[in-house]
Coordinates of C-alpha atoms and ligand atoms in Angstrom, one line a residue:
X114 CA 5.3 -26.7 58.8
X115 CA 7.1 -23.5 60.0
X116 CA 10.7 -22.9 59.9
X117 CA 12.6 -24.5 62.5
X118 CA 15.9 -23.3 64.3
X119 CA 17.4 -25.3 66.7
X120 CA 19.0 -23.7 69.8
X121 CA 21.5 -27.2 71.5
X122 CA 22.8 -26.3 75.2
X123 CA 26.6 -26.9 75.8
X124 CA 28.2 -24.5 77.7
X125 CA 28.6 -26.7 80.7
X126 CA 31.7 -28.8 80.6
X127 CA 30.1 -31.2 82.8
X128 CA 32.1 -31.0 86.0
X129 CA 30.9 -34.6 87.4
X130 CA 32.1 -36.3 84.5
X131 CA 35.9 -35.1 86.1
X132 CA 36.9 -35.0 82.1
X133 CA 39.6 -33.0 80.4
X134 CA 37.2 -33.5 77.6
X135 CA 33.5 -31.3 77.3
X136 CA 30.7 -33.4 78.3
X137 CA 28.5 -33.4 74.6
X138 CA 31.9 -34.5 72.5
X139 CA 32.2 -37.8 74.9
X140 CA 31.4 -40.9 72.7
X141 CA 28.1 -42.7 72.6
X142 CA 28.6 -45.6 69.7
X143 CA 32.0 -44.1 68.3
X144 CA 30.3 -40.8 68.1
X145 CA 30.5 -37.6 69.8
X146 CA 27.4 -37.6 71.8
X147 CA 26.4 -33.9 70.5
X148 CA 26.6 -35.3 66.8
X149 CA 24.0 -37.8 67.3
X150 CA 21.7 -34.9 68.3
X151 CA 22.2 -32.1 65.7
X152 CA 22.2 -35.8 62.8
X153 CA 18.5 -36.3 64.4
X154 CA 17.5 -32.4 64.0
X155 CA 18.7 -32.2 60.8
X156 CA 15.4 -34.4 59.5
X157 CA 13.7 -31.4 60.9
X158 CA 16.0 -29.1 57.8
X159 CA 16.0 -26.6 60.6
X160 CA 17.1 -22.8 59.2
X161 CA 19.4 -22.5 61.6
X162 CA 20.9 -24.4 64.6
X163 CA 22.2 -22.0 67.2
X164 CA 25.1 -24.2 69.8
X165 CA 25.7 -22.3 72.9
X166 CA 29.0 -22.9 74.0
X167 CA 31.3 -21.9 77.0
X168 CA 33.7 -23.9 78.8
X169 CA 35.8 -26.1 76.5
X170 CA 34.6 -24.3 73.9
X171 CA 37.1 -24.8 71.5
X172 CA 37.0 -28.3 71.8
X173 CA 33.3 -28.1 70.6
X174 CA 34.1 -26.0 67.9
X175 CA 36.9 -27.7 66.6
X176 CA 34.5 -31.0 66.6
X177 CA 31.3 -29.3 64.6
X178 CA 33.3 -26.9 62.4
X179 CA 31.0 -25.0 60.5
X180 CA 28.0 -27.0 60.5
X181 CA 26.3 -25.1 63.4
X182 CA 26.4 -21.4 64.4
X183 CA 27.5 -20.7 67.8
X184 CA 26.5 -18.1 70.9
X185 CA 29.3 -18.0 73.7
X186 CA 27.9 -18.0 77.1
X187 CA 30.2 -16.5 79.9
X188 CA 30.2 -17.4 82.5
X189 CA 27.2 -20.1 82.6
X190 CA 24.5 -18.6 84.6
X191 CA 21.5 -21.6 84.0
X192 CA 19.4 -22.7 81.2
X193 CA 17.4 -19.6 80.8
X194 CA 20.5 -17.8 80.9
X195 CA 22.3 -19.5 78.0
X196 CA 19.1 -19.7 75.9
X197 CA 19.0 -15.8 75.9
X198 CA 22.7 -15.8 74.6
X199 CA 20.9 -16.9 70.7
X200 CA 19.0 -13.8 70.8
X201 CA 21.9 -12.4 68.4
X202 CA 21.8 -15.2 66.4
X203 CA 17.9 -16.2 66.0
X204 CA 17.0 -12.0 65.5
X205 CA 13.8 -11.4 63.9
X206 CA 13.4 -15.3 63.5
X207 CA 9.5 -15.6 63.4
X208 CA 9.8 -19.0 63.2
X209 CA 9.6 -22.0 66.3
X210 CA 12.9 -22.7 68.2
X211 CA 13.0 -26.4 69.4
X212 CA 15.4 -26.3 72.0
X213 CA 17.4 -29.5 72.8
X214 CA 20.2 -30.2 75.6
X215 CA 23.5 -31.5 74.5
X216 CA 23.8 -33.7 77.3
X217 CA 20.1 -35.5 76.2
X218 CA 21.1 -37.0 72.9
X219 CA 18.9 -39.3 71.8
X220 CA 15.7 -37.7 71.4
X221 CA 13.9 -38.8 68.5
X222 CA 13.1 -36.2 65.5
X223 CA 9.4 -37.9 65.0
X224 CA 9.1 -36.7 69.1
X225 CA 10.6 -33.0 68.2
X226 CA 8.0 -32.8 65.4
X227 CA 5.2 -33.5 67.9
X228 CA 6.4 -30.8 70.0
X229 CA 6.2 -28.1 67.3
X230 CA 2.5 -29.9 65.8
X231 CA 1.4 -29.2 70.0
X232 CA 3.0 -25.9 70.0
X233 CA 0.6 -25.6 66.9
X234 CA -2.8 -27.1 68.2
X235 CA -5.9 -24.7 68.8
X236 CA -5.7 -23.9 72.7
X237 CA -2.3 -22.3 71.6
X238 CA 0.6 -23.2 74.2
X239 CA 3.2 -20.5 75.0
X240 CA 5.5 -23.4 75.7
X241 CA 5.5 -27.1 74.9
X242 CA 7.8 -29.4 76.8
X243 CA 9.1 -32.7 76.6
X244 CA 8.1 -34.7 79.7
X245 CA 9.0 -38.2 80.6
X246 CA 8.7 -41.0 83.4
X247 CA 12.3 -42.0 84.7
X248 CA 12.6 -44.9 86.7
X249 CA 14.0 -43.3 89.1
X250 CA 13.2 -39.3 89.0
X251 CA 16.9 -38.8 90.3
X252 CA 17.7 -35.0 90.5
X253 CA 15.3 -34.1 87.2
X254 CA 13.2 -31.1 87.4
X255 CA 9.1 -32.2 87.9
X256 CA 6.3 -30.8 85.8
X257 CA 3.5 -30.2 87.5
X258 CA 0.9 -30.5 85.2
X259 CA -3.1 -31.7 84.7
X260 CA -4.4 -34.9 83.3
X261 CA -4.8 -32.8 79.8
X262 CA -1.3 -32.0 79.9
X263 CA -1.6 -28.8 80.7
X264 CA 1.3 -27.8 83.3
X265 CA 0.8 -25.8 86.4
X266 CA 3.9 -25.4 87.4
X267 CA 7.6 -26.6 86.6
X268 CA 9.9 -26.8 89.7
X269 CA 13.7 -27.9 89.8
X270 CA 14.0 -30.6 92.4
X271 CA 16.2 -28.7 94.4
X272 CA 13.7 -26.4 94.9
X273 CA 10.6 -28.7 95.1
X274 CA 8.7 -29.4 98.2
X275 CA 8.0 -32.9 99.2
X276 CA 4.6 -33.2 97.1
X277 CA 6.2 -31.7 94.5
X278 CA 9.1 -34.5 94.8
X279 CA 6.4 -37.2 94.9
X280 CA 6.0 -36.1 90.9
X281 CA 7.0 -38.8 88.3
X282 CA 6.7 -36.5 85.6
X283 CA 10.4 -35.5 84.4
X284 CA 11.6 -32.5 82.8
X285 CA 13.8 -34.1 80.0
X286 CA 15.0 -30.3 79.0
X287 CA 13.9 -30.1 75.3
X288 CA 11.4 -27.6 74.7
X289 CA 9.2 -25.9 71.9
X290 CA 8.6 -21.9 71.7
X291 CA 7.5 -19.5 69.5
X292 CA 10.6 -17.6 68.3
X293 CA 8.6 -14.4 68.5
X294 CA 7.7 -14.9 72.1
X295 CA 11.0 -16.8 73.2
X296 CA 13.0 -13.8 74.3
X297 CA 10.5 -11.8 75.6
X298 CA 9.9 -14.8 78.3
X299 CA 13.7 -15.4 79.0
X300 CA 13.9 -11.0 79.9
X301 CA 11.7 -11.8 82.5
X302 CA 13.2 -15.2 84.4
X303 CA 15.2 -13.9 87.5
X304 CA 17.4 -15.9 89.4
X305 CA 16.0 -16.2 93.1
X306 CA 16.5 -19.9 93.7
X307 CA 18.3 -22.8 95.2
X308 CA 21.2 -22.4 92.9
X309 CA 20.9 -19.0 92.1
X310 CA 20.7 -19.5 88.3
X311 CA 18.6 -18.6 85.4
X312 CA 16.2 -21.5 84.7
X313 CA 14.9 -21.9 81.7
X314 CA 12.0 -23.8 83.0
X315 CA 10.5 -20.5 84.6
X316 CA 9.4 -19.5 81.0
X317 CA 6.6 -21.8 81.7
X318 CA 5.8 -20.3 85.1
X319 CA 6.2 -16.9 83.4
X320 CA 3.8 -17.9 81.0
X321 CA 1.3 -19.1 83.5
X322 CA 1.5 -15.9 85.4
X323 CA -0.1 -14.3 82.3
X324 CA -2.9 -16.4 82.4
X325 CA -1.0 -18.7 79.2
X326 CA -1.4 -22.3 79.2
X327 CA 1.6 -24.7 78.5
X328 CA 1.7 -28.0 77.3
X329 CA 3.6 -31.1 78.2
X330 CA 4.3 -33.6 75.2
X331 CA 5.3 -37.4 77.4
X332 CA 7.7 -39.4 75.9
X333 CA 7.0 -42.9 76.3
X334 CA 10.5 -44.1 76.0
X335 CA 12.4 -43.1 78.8
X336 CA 15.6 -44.0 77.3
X337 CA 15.1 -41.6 74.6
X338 CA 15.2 -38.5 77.2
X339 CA 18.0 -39.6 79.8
X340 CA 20.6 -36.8 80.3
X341 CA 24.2 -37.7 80.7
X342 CA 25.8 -36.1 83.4
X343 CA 28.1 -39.0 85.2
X344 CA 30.5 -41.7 84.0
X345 CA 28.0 -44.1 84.9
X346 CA 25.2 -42.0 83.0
X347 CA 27.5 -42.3 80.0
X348 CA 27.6 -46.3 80.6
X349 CA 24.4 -46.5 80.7
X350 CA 23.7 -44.3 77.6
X351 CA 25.9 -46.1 75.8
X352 CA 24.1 -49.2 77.2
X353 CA 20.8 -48.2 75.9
X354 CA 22.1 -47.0 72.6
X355 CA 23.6 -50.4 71.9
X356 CA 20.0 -52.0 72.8
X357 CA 17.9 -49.5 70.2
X358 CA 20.5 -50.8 67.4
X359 CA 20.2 -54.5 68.3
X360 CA 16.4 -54.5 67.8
X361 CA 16.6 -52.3 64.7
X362 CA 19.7 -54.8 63.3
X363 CA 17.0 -57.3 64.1
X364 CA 14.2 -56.0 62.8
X365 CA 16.6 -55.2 59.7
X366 CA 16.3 -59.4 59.6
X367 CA 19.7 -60.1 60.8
X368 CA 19.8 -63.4 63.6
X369 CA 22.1 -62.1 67.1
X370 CA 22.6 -65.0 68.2
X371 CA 23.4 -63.1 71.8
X372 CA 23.0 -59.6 71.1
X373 CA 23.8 -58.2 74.9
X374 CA 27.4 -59.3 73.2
X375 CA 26.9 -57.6 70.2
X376 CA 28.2 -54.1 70.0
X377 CA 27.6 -51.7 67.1
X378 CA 29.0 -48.1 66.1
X379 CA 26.6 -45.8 65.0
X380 CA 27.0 -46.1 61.5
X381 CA 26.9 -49.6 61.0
X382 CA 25.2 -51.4 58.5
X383 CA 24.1 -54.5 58.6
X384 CA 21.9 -56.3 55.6
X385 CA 19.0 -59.1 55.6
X386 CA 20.0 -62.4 56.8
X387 CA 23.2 -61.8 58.0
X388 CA 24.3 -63.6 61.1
X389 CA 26.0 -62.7 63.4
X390 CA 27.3 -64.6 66.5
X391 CA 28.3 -63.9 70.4
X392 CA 31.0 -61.4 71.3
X393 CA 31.4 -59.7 68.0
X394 CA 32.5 -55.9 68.1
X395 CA 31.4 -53.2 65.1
X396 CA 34.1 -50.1 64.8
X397 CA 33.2 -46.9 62.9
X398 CA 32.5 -47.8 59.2
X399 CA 31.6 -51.3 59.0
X400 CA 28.8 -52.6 56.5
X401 CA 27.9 -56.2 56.1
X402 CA 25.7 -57.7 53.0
X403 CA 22.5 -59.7 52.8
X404 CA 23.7 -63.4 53.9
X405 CA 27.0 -62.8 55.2
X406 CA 28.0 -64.2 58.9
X407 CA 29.9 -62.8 61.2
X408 CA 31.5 -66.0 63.7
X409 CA 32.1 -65.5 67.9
X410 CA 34.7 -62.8 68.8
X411 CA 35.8 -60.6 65.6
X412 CA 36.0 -57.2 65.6
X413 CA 35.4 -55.0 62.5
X414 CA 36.0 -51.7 61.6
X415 CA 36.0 -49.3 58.4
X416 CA 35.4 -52.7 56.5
X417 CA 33.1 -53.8 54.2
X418 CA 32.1 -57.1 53.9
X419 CA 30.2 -58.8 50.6
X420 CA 27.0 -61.0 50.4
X421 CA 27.5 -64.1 51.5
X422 CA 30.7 -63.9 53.3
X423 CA 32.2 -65.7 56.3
X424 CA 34.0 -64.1 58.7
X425 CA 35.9 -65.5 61.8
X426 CA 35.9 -66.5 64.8
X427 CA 38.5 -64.3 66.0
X428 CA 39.1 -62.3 62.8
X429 CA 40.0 -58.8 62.7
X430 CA 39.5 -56.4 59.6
X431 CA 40.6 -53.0 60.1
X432 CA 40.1 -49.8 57.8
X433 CA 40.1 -50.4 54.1
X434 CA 39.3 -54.4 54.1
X435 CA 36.9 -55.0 51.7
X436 CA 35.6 -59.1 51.1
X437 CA 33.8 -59.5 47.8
X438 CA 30.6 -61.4 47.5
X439 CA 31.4 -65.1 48.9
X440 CA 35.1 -64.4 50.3
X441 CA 35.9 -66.4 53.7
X442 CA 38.0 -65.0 56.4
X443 CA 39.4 -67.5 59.2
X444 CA 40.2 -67.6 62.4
X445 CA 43.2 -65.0 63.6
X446 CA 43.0 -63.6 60.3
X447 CA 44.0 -59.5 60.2
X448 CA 43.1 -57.3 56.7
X449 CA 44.0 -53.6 56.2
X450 CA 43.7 -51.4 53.1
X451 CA 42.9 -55.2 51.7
X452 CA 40.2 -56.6 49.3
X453 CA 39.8 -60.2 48.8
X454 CA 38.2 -60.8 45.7
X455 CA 35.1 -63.0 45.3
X456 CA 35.3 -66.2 46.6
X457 CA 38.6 -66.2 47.7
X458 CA 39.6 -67.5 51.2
X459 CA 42.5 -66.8 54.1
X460 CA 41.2 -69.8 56.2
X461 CA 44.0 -69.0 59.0
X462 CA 46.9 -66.9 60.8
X463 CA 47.2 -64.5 58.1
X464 CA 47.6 -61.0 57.5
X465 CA 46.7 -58.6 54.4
X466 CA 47.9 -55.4 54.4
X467 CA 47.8 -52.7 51.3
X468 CA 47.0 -56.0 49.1
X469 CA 44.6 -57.1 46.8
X470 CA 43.4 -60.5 46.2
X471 CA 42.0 -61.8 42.9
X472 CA 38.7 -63.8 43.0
X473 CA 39.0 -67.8 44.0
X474 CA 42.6 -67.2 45.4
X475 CA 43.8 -69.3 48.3
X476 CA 45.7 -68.2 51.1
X477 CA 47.6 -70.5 53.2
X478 CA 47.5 -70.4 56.7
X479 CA 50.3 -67.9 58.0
X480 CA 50.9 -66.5 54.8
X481 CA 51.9 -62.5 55.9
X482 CA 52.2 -60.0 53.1
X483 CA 55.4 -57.9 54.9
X484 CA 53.9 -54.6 53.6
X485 CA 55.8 -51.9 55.8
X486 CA 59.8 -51.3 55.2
X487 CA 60.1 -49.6 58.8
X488 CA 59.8 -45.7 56.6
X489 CA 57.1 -46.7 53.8
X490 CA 53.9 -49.4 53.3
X491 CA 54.0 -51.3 49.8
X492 CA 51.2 -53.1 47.9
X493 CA 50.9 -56.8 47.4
X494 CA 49.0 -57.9 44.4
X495 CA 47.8 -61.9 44.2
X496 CA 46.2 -62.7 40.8
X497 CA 43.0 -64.6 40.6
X498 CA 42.8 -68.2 41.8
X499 CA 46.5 -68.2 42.5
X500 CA 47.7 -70.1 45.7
X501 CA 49.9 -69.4 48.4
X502 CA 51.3 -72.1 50.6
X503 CA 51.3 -71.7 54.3
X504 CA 54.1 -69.8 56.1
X505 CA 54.9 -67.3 53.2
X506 CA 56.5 -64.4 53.8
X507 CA 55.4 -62.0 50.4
X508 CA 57.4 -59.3 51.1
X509 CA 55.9 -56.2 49.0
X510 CA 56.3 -54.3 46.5
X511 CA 55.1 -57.8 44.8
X512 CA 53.0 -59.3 42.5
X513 CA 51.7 -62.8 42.3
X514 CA 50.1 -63.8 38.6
X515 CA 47.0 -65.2 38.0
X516 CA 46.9 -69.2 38.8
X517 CA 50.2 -68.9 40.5
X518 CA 51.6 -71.0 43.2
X519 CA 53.8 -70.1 45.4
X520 CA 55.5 -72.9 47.7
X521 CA 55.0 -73.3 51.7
X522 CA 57.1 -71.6 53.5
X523 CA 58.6 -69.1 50.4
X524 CA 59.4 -65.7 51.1
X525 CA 59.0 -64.2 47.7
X526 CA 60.4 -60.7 47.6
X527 CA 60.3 -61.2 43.4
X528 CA 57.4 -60.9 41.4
X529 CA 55.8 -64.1 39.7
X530 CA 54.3 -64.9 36.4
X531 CA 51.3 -65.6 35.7
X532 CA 50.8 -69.8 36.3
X533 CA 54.4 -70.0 38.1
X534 CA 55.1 -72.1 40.5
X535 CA 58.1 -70.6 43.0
X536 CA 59.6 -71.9 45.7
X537 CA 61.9 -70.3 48.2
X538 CA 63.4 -72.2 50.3
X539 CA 67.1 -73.9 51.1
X540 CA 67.4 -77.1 49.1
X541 CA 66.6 -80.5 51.5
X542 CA 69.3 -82.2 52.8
X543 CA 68.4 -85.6 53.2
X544 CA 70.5 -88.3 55.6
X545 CA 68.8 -91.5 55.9
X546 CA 69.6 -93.5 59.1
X547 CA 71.5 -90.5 60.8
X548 CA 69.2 -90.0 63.2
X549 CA 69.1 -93.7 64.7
X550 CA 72.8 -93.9 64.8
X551 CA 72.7 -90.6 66.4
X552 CA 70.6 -91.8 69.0
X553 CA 72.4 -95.0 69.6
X554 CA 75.5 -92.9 70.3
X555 CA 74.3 -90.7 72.4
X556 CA 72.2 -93.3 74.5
X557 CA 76.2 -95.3 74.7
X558 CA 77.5 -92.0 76.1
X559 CA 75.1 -91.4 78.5
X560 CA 75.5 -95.2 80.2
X561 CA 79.1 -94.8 80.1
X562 CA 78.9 -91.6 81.9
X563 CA 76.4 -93.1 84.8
X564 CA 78.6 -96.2 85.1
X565 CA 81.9 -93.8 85.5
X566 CA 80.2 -91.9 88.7
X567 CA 79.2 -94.7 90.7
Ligands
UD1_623 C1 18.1 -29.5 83.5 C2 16.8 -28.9 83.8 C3 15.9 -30.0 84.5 C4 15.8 -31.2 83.6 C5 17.2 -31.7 83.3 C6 17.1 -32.8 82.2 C7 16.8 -26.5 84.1 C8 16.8 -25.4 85.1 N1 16.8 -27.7 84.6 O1 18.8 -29.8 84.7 O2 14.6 -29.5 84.7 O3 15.1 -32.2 84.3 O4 18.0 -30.7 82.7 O5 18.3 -33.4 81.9 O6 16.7 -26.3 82.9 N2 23.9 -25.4 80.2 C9 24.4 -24.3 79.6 N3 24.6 -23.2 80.4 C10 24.3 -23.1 81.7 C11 23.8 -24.2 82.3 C12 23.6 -25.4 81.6 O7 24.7 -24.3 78.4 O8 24.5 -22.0 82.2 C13 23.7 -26.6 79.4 C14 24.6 -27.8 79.9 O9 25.8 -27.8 79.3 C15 23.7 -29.0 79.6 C16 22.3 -28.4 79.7 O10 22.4 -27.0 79.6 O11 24.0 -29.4 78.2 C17 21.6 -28.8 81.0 O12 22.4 -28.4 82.1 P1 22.6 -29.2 83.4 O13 23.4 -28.4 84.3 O14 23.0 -30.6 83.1 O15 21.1 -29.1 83.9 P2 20.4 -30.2 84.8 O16 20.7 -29.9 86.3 O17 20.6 -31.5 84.3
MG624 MG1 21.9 -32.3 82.8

């Protein structure tokens, strides 16, 4: 295959989104929207990718660093118009130029690399775009094209007439072109239109004028191509996003017991028969082994949970919890910075913060290692099959030895030995009886005192 540069569109902020925040950096998954984009392109090992950027620009910068190389647009004057601005950048690149919208994010890198094989194919195209079928064709440009593919025409829908409306085929935006011809096109793409701007789309025209055929590529998935240019187009792309990684999670061999509850970031990993049940929420950085279950309402994030492990309902581990191979977590259970070694269990009400656990250790129902003095966090180390009763405050720094047990209800700010047993807690004071005579008193009193007011 030919080199590849990439040239993504952001120099629109995105003004119906109403954000203080550029359009392509707005999350889909946990993820900056433009992220998932240039990830996809990457499979294509493009030479270089070329970012136009504008308003906000800054923010965009800040958010891809040095990954990308950028062309500043000012002001934004259309599509055409900003894809001219990589001219700089992508001189005396002889190679194809796949160009991609920031605000259409999930396009597929097996659907980019049937652009460039068209752009490729014997009747030559000058220009291969991406077509699709919305379900509703919205405010998308139309391409007017035969039943070969070959377009006639592409027309914005502000500019198109009512037969041209009547059109299902969508512009999604990404196109394919020649680097070598590219900027010759753009030069020529004026601005005499409904919105007075310089559309990229009248390459194509441009092309056809010269007697040059284009090609349209259709995408079957609609979803793939939509284009996020509202709050609710967000929603919606989040929406879709969520239902691709449901039926690859699935597919993965993992049971969902109700995966329209399920909601995953878009790194997570989830191994072969793992379950996972209804109302269950994936942060950034959450990978879950062959076998291990995931119970109703527990949100994970930047945790990693071992083969075989149970978590939940209603448990929460935050970054840094790791649960080794068979470990159990209960319900309104918390772990931070926390690894609970194999086979060990917090059944209930706990939390586990900068600790480790040792493997076959039992944790007591509200057992809380007090990790944080109010100025510095402090580790809590529990030895292997040691026990802690329930309600014990380990206040850290603190170890507990192997095969220890601490008592219910302790608050151990000392270390312990190895097969210990501590307990702290006031001695018992016992007073058989007292409580009957103190009822029987009391009881007295009260009579007397209704027989005085009458
Ligand atoms: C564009 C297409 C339309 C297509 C639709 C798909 C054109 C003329 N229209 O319309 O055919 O159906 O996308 O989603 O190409 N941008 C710049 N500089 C500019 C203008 C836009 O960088 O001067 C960037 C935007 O930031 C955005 C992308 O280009 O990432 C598309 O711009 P947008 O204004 O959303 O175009 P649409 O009206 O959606
Ligand atoms: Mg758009």
């Amino acid at each position: 295959m030919k080199n590849v540069a990439t040239v993504i569109l952001a120099a629109g902020k995105g003004t119906r989104l109403k954000s203080g925040l550029h359009k392509v950096l707005h999350p889909v998954a946990g993820r900056a929207m433009i992220l998932h984009l240039i990830d996809e392109a990457a499979q294509l090992q493009p030479e270089k990718t070329v970012v136009i950027v504008g308003e906000y620009r800054d923010q965009v910068q800040d958010a891809l660093g040095g990954q990308v190389e950028y062309a500043v647009q000012e002001p934004q004057l259309g599509t055409g118009h900003a894809v001219q601005q990589a001219s700089g950048a992508l001189n005396g690149f002889e190679g194809d130029v796949l160009i991609l919208y920031g605000d259409v994010p999930f396009v597929k890198a097996e659907t980019m690399r049937s652009m460039l094989d068209r752009l490729h194919a014997a009747d030559a195209p000058a220009v291969v775009v991406l077509g699709f079928r919305p379900p509703d064709t919205l405010r998308y440009g139309r391409v007017i094209a035969d039943k070969f593919g070959r377009i006639e025409k592409m027309v914005e829908h502000k500019d198109a007439n009512e037969a041209e409306r009547a059109c299902t085929l969508c512009n999604s935006g990404v196109m394919a072109v020649k680097g070598s011809e590219l900027f010759e096109l753009l030069a020529r793409v004026g601005n005499t239109n409904a919105q007075g701007e310089y559309y990229l789309t009248d390459i194509v025209n441009l092309a056809a004028a010269d007697g040059r055929n284009s090609a349209v590529v259709e995408c079957e998935d609609h979803r793939e191509v939509t284009g996020v240019n509202s709050r609710a187009e967000l929603a919606a792309a989040e929406r879709e996003w969520q239902e691709f990684k449901r039926a690859e999670v699935m597919d993965g061999g993992a049971t969902l017991k109700a995966p329209e509850t399920v909601f995953f970031s878009w790194d997570t990993e989830i191994g072969e028969d793992v379950t996972i049940e209804q109302n269950v929420v994936f942060g950034p950085g959450a990978k879950v082994a062959n076998g291990a279950t995931i119970r109703a309402f527990s949100h994970l994030e930047g945790a990693t949970v071992g083969e075989g492990c149970e978590v939940g309902p209603f448990a929460r581990l935050r970054p840094g919890a790791v649960m080794e191979k068979g470990a159990k977590v209960g319900n309104f259970v918390e772990m931070k910075k926390a690894v609970l070694g194999e086979g060990a269990k917090a059944n209930h009400l706990t939390y586990l913060g900068d600790a480790t656990v040792g493997a076959g250790a039992n944790i007591g129902a509200g057992t809380i290692t007090c990790n944080y003095d109010g100025y510095f966090k402090h580790k809590t180390e529990i030895g292997e099959r040691a026990f802690i009763g329930s309600n014990s405050a380990l206040i850290a720094p603190v170890r507990i030895g192997a095969d220890a047990i601490v008592a219910a209800g302790s608050a151990v700010s000392r270390d312990v030995a190895d097969g210990e047993m501590r307990m702290v807690r006031a001695e018992q004071l016992v007073k058989p009886g007292w409580a009957d005579r103190f009822h029987d008193a009391m009881k007295r009193k009260k009579e007397a005192a209704k027989r005085g007011g009458e």
